[in-house]
Amino acid sequence: MTIEVIPQTMGQQFGRRSWAEPWKIKMVEPIRMTSQADRERAIVEAGYNTFLLRSVDVYIDLLTDSGTSAMSDRQWAGLMLGDEAYAGSVNFYRLEEAIRNYYGYKHVVPTHQGRGAEHLISQAVIKQGDTIPGNMYFTTTRLHQELAGGTFVDVIIDEAHDPSSEHPFKGNIDLDKLQTLIDRVGAEHIPYISLAGTVNMAGGQPVSMANVKALRQLCDRYGIRIYLDATRMAENVFFIQEREPGYADVPIATLLKEFCSYTDGAWMSAKKDHLVNIGGWLAVNDHEVFDKARNMVVIYEGLHTYGGMAGRDMEALAIGIEEAVQDDHMRARIGQVRYLGDLLIDWEIPIVCPVGGHAIFLDAKRIYPHIPQDQFPAQRLAAELYLDSGIRSMERGVVSAGRDPESGEHRYPALELVRLTIPRRVYTQAHMDVTAEAVKAIYDDRERTRGLEMVYEPEYLRFFQARFAPLKD
Ligand SMILES: *Cc1c(COP(=O)(O)O)cnc(C)c1O
């Protein structure tokens, strides 16, 4: 028998055989096929915002990988073991043990999802006027830092802002930028470095082990803490295993724990890496920070042994943590994302390269060079993709970036992207083929497409609820 090896970008020998899924399908969820007329009605009703579509009107839902994973039979079985005691649930201790085992932090505070943990850490350690450096902003992370009185400053390497740079670790922190910032504002006004694994807004780009080690050294000189956004950290270490010399034979689980050992704590949206539909946590080594966060969690989330999750949620999460760090799982997960990326690259459709961990990012600036950024090219692209074939994606450009709190002007990010986010263990390779063909159809029709105007704008996180109308010639 011969096994076909599909040539890969970046010279990888990453053949189909090696990423075939380490699971089979036991139950299916039917999805509705929509007509062109259905979709035209639906997108107008949604104000050209894919967040405002109803899921029944969506065929392939690539809005997000958040909470959209398929749980395993073991996780579903775990739901039956929920101990719904208000205090001291068995499942909390299982969760705490899993986090200590795989991430290595001492103290755990459960939260309902990632932003609950961001809220706690921001309020616990940020003072009015503080600066928080990080490797590119994330929407909810930065908002919580700002609400706590801080200002986020981006210190990611320049390559991260260049969608065609093939740098293998575009999530890295630029230590010179960080040093300059420390010199300018003073270490005492930097409560922590906000370090994210596989940087979402840069296209799911990883941080190298060498970078986090060097960051640790620099921070130790000034007594600055490093807190990790661990949301997609398991995916991040896959890239370390694949690309960074010396790590090829080290298991994902070992790499994850080593990476975390250079940081002081982490917040987690368990809806991503951890293969559950809801959940999150904060974990830190410092007892004083833990004490504050554990006290605050009872105000905003729930008691410190459930933090907004049911006992059964915590059980499924504890199991998901273990499944997320299996090498076979991660190879198939990232293999599927890359499969879609490679189809688009073959057709010369502009996407962010190298292909990252959780999504393909279409480069709306290069697809619609004739649409100025204040006419929301990525927002339009996402709407067009939906209209063509019922595929739901998400804008990650000027709408997501919001307005500058000082000047009130739009923030114009260098990257104007549409994210096709792949849920874990949910769609098949045929769904990826359909998606690639839809993108190609939109791309071929690009010159006829015009921009949008914003007709409703909410104050916070506007991308979720803003409404748009098409501009005419
Ligand atoms: C999703 C996400 C969050 C916020 O988590 P929620 O569970 O959605 O509240 C924080 N950081 C990153 C990188 C994320 O992707």
Coordinates of C-alpha atoms in Angstrom, one line a residue, residues 13-380:
Q13 CA 7.0 16.6 6.1
F14 CA 3.6 16.8 7.6
G15 CA 1.7 14.2 5.6
R16 CA -2.0 13.4 5.7
R17 CA -1.2 10.1 7.5
S18 CA 0.3 11.8 10.4
W19 CA -2.6 14.1 11.1
A20 CA -5.5 11.8 10.7
E21 CA -7.9 12.1 13.6
P22 CA -7.2 9.9 16.7
W23 CA -11.0 9.4 17.2
K24 CA -14.1 8.2 15.3
I25 CA -17.5 9.7 15.3
K26 CA -20.2 8.2 17.6
M27 CA -23.0 10.8 17.4
V28 CA -23.8 13.4 14.8
E29 CA -25.6 16.8 14.9
P30 CA -27.5 17.6 11.7
I31 CA -27.0 21.0 10.3
R32 CA -29.3 23.0 8.0
M33 CA -28.4 23.8 4.5
T34 CA -29.5 27.4 3.6
S35 CA -30.6 29.0 0.4
Q36 CA -29.2 32.2 -1.1
A37 CA -32.6 33.9 -0.3
D38 CA -32.3 32.7 3.4
R39 CA -28.8 34.1 3.7
E40 CA -29.7 37.5 2.2
R41 CA -32.5 37.9 4.6
A42 CA -30.4 36.7 7.6
I43 CA -27.4 39.0 6.9
V44 CA -29.5 42.1 6.6
E45 CA -31.3 41.2 9.8
A46 CA -27.9 40.8 11.5
G47 CA -26.7 44.2 10.3
Y48 CA -23.9 42.6 8.4
N49 CA -22.4 41.4 11.7
T50 CA -21.8 37.7 11.8
F51 CA -22.0 37.8 15.6
L52 CA -25.7 38.7 15.2
L53 CA -26.6 35.8 12.9
R54 CA -28.7 33.0 14.4
S55 CA -26.9 29.7 14.4
V56 CA -29.8 28.0 12.6
D57 CA -29.0 30.2 9.6
V58 CA -25.3 29.0 9.5
Y59 CA -24.0 26.0 7.6
I60 CA -20.4 25.8 8.7
D61 CA -19.8 27.8 11.8
L62 CA -16.2 29.1 11.9
L63 CA -17.0 32.1 14.1
T64 CA -14.9 30.9 16.9
D65 CA -13.2 27.9 18.5
S66 CA -14.5 29.1 21.9
G67 CA -16.8 26.6 23.6
T68 CA -17.5 24.9 20.2
S69 CA -15.3 21.8 20.6
A70 CA -16.8 18.3 20.6
M71 CA -16.4 16.7 24.0
S72 CA -15.2 13.1 24.1
D73 CA -17.2 10.1 25.4
R74 CA -15.0 10.3 28.5
Q75 CA -15.9 13.9 29.1
W76 CA -19.6 13.2 28.6
A77 CA -19.3 10.3 31.0
G78 CA -17.6 12.7 33.4
L79 CA -20.7 14.9 33.4
M80 CA -22.5 12.1 35.2
L81 CA -19.9 12.3 38.0
G82 CA -20.8 15.9 38.8
D83 CA -20.7 16.5 42.5
E84 CA -23.1 19.5 42.8
A85 CA -22.2 20.3 46.4
Y86 CA -22.1 24.1 46.9
A87 CA -18.8 23.9 48.7
G88 CA -15.8 21.6 48.3
S89 CA -17.0 19.6 45.3
V90 CA -15.0 16.5 44.4
N91 CA -14.7 17.8 40.9
F92 CA -13.0 21.0 42.0
Y93 CA -10.2 19.0 43.6
R94 CA -9.9 16.9 40.4
L95 CA -9.6 20.1 38.4
E96 CA -7.1 21.7 40.8
E97 CA -5.0 18.5 40.5
A98 CA -5.1 18.5 36.7
I99 CA -4.0 22.2 36.6
R100 CA -1.2 21.6 39.0
N101 CA -0.1 18.5 37.1
Y102 CA -0.1 19.9 33.6
Y103 CA 0.6 23.6 34.2
G104 CA 2.5 23.4 37.4
Y105 CA 1.0 26.4 39.3
K106 CA 0.4 26.2 43.0
H107 CA -3.0 27.9 43.6
V108 CA -6.1 27.6 41.5
V109 CA -9.2 29.8 41.4
P110 CA -12.0 28.5 39.1
T111 CA -14.0 31.0 37.0
H112 CA -17.0 30.8 34.6
Q113 CA -14.7 31.5 31.6
G114 CA -11.5 33.3 30.6
R115 CA -12.7 36.9 31.1
G116 CA -13.7 36.1 34.7
A117 CA -10.1 35.2 35.4
E118 CA -8.9 38.3 33.5
H119 CA -11.1 40.4 35.7
L120 CA -9.7 38.9 38.9
I121 CA -6.0 39.1 38.0
S122 CA -6.4 42.7 36.7
Q123 CA -8.2 43.9 39.8
A124 CA -5.8 42.0 42.1
V125 CA -2.6 43.5 40.8
I126 CA -3.1 46.6 38.6
K127 CA -3.0 50.0 40.2
Q128 CA -4.3 53.3 38.6
G129 CA -1.7 54.6 36.1
D130 CA 0.1 51.2 35.7
T131 CA 1.5 50.0 32.3
I132 CA 1.0 46.4 31.2
P133 CA 3.3 45.3 28.4
G134 CA 2.2 42.4 26.3
N135 CA 2.6 40.5 23.0
M136 CA -0.3 42.2 21.2
Y137 CA -3.6 43.0 22.8
F138 CA -6.5 40.7 23.1
T139 CA -10.0 42.3 23.3
T140 CA -11.3 41.2 26.7
T141 CA -7.8 41.1 28.3
R142 CA -7.0 44.7 27.4
L143 CA -10.4 45.9 28.4
H144 CA -10.0 44.4 31.9
Q145 CA -6.6 45.9 32.2
E146 CA -8.0 49.3 31.3
L147 CA -11.0 49.0 33.6
A148 CA -8.5 48.3 36.4
G149 CA -6.7 51.6 35.6
G150 CA -3.9 50.2 33.5
T151 CA -2.7 50.9 30.0
F152 CA -1.7 48.1 27.7
V153 CA 1.4 48.6 25.6
D154 CA 2.2 46.3 22.7
V155 CA 5.8 44.9 22.8
I156 CA 5.5 42.1 20.3
I157 CA 8.2 41.8 17.6
D158 CA 7.5 43.8 14.4
E159 CA 7.1 40.7 12.3
A160 CA 3.8 40.0 14.1
H161 CA 2.3 43.0 12.3
D162 CA 3.4 41.8 8.9
P163 CA 1.0 39.1 7.5
S164 CA 3.5 37.9 5.0
S165 CA 6.5 37.4 7.3
E166 CA 7.4 33.8 7.7
H167 CA 9.0 34.2 11.1
P168 CA 8.4 30.9 13.0
F169 CA 7.6 32.6 16.3
K170 CA 5.7 35.8 15.4
G171 CA 4.3 35.8 19.0
N172 CA 7.6 36.6 20.6
I173 CA 8.1 39.6 22.8
D174 CA 10.7 42.2 21.5
L175 CA 13.0 42.4 24.5
D176 CA 14.5 45.7 23.3
K177 CA 11.0 47.3 23.1
L178 CA 10.3 46.0 26.6
Q179 CA 13.6 47.3 28.0
T180 CA 12.9 50.8 26.5
L181 CA 9.4 50.7 28.0
I182 CA 10.8 49.7 31.5
D183 CA 13.4 52.6 31.2
R184 CA 10.6 55.0 30.3
V185 CA 7.8 54.2 32.8
G186 CA 9.9 52.4 35.6
A187 CA 9.6 48.8 36.7
E188 CA 7.5 49.8 39.7
H189 CA 4.7 50.8 37.4
I190 CA 4.7 47.5 35.6
P191 CA 2.7 45.0 37.6
Y192 CA 3.2 42.2 35.2
I193 CA 4.0 41.2 31.6
S194 CA 0.8 40.0 29.8
L195 CA 2.2 37.1 27.8
A196 CA -0.1 35.2 25.5
G197 CA 0.5 31.8 23.9
T198 CA -0.4 31.5 20.1
V199 CA -1.2 35.2 19.8
N200 CA -4.8 35.3 18.6
M201 CA -4.8 38.8 17.0
A202 CA -1.5 38.1 15.2
G203 CA -3.0 35.0 13.5
G204 CA -2.5 32.3 16.1
Q205 CA 1.3 32.8 16.2
P206 CA 3.5 31.1 18.8
V207 CA 6.1 32.2 21.4
S208 CA 9.3 30.3 21.5
M209 CA 10.8 28.7 24.6
A210 CA 13.9 30.8 24.1
N211 CA 11.9 33.9 24.1
V212 CA 10.1 33.1 27.4
K213 CA 13.4 32.1 29.0
A214 CA 15.0 35.4 28.0
L215 CA 11.9 37.3 29.1
R216 CA 12.2 35.6 32.5
Q217 CA 15.8 36.7 32.9
L218 CA 15.0 40.3 32.0
C219 CA 12.0 40.4 34.4
D220 CA 14.0 38.9 37.2
R221 CA 16.4 41.8 37.0
Y222 CA 13.5 44.2 37.7
G223 CA 11.3 42.0 39.9
I224 CA 8.5 42.1 37.3
R225 CA 6.0 39.2 37.2
I226 CA 4.9 37.3 34.1
Y227 CA 1.3 36.2 33.8
L228 CA 0.4 34.0 30.9
D229 CA -2.8 33.9 28.9
A230 CA -2.7 30.1 28.7
T231 CA -5.9 29.9 26.5
R232 CA -4.1 28.3 23.6
M233 CA -0.8 27.4 25.3
A234 CA -1.0 23.7 24.5
E235 CA -1.3 24.7 20.8
N236 CA 1.7 27.0 21.3
V237 CA 4.0 24.3 22.5
F238 CA 3.1 22.1 19.5
F239 CA 5.0 24.7 17.4
I240 CA 7.9 24.6 19.8
Q241 CA 8.1 20.9 19.4
E242 CA 7.9 21.3 15.6
R243 CA 10.1 24.3 15.0
E244 CA 12.5 24.9 17.9
P245 CA 15.8 23.0 17.9
G246 CA 16.1 20.4 20.6
Y247 CA 12.4 19.9 21.3
A248 CA 11.3 17.6 18.5
D249 CA 11.2 14.5 20.8
V250 CA 9.8 16.2 23.9
P251 CA 6.1 15.5 24.5
I252 CA 3.6 18.4 24.4
A253 CA 2.7 17.8 28.1
T254 CA 6.4 18.2 29.2
L255 CA 6.9 21.3 27.0
L256 CA 3.8 22.9 28.4
K257 CA 4.9 22.5 32.0
E258 CA 8.4 23.8 31.2
F259 CA 7.0 26.9 29.4
C260 CA 4.7 27.6 32.4
S261 CA 7.6 27.2 34.8
Y262 CA 9.1 30.5 33.5
T263 CA 5.9 32.4 34.4
D264 CA 4.2 33.3 37.7
G265 CA 0.7 32.3 36.9
A266 CA -1.9 32.1 34.1
W267 CA -5.5 32.8 33.2
M268 CA -7.3 30.4 31.1
S269 CA -10.3 30.3 28.8
A270 CA -11.0 26.6 29.0
K271 CA -13.4 26.9 26.1
K272 CA -10.4 26.8 23.8
D273 CA -7.6 24.3 24.4
H274 CA -9.5 22.3 27.0
L275 CA -12.3 20.9 24.9
V276 CA -15.2 22.0 27.0
N277 CA -18.2 24.3 26.2
I278 CA -17.8 26.6 29.2
G279 CA -15.2 27.2 32.0
G280 CA -12.0 28.9 33.0
W281 CA -9.5 29.4 35.7
L282 CA -6.8 31.6 37.2
A283 CA -3.7 29.9 38.7
V284 CA -0.8 31.7 40.4
N285 CA 2.2 30.8 42.5
D286 CA 2.1 33.9 44.8
H287 CA 0.0 33.3 47.8
E288 CA -0.9 37.0 48.3
V289 CA -2.2 37.4 44.8
F290 CA -4.1 34.1 45.2
D291 CA -5.6 35.3 48.4
K292 CA -7.0 38.5 46.8
A293 CA -8.3 36.6 43.7
R294 CA -9.9 33.9 45.9
N295 CA -11.6 36.6 47.9
M296 CA -12.8 38.5 44.9
V297 CA -14.1 35.4 43.1
V298 CA -16.9 35.1 45.6
I299 CA -18.2 38.5 44.7
Y300 CA -18.2 38.1 40.9
E301 CA -18.2 34.4 40.0
G302 CA -19.2 32.1 42.8
L303 CA -17.6 30.3 45.7
H304 CA -13.9 29.6 45.3
T305 CA -14.5 25.9 44.7
Y306 CA -16.8 26.3 41.7
G307 CA -16.3 29.9 40.4
G308 CA -19.4 29.9 38.2
M309 CA -19.1 26.3 36.9
A310 CA -21.3 23.3 37.8
G311 CA -19.5 20.4 39.4
R312 CA -20.0 18.4 36.2
D313 CA -18.4 21.2 34.1
M314 CA -15.3 21.0 36.3
E315 CA -15.2 17.2 35.8
A316 CA -15.4 17.5 32.0
L317 CA -12.7 20.2 32.2
A318 CA -10.4 18.1 34.3
I319 CA -10.6 15.4 31.6
G320 CA -10.3 17.9 28.8
I321 CA -7.0 19.2 30.2
E322 CA -5.5 15.8 29.9
E323 CA -6.9 15.2 26.4
A324 CA -5.6 18.6 25.2
V325 CA -2.0 17.7 25.8
Q326 CA -1.9 14.4 23.9
D327 CA 0.5 14.6 21.0
D328 CA -1.8 12.7 18.6
H329 CA -4.7 15.1 19.4
M330 CA -2.6 18.2 18.8
R331 CA -1.1 16.9 15.5
A332 CA -4.6 16.3 14.1
R333 CA -5.9 19.6 15.4
I334 CA -3.2 21.7 13.9
G335 CA -3.0 19.4 10.8
Q336 CA -6.6 20.2 10.0
V337 CA -6.1 23.9 10.3
R338 CA -3.1 23.6 8.1
Y339 CA -4.9 21.5 5.5
L340 CA -7.3 24.4 4.9
G341 CA -4.5 26.9 4.9
D342 CA -2.5 25.0 2.3
L343 CA -5.5 24.9 -0.1
L344 CA -5.8 28.7 0.1
I345 CA -2.1 29.2 -0.3
D346 CA -2.1 26.9 -3.4
W347 CA -4.8 29.2 -4.8
E348 CA -2.7 32.3 -4.0
I349 CA -5.3 33.8 -1.7
P350 CA -3.7 36.2 0.7
I351 CA -3.7 34.7 4.3
V352 CA -1.5 35.3 7.3
C353 CA 1.6 33.1 7.1
P354 CA 2.8 30.9 8.6
V355 CA -0.6 29.3 9.3
G356 CA -1.2 29.4 13.1
G357 CA -2.8 27.1 15.6
H358 CA -6.5 27.6 15.7
A359 CA -7.6 29.5 12.6
I360 CA -6.9 30.8 9.1
F361 CA -6.8 34.5 8.8
L362 CA -7.7 36.0 5.5
D363 CA -5.9 39.3 4.7
A364 CA -8.7 41.7 3.9
K365 CA -6.3 44.5 3.1
R366 CA -4.8 42.5 0.3
I367 CA -8.1 41.0 -0.8
Y368 CA -9.9 44.3 -1.0
P369 CA -7.2 46.9 -1.5
H370 CA -9.8 49.3 -3.0
I371 CA -11.8 49.4 0.3
P372 CA -10.4 51.9 2.8
Q373 CA -10.0 50.7 6.4
D374 CA -12.7 53.0 7.7
Q375 CA -15.2 51.2 5.4
F376 CA -14.5 48.0 7.2
P377 CA -13.1 45.7 4.6
A378 CA -12.8 42.7 6.9
Q379 CA -16.3 43.1 8.2
R380 CA -17.5 43.1 4.5

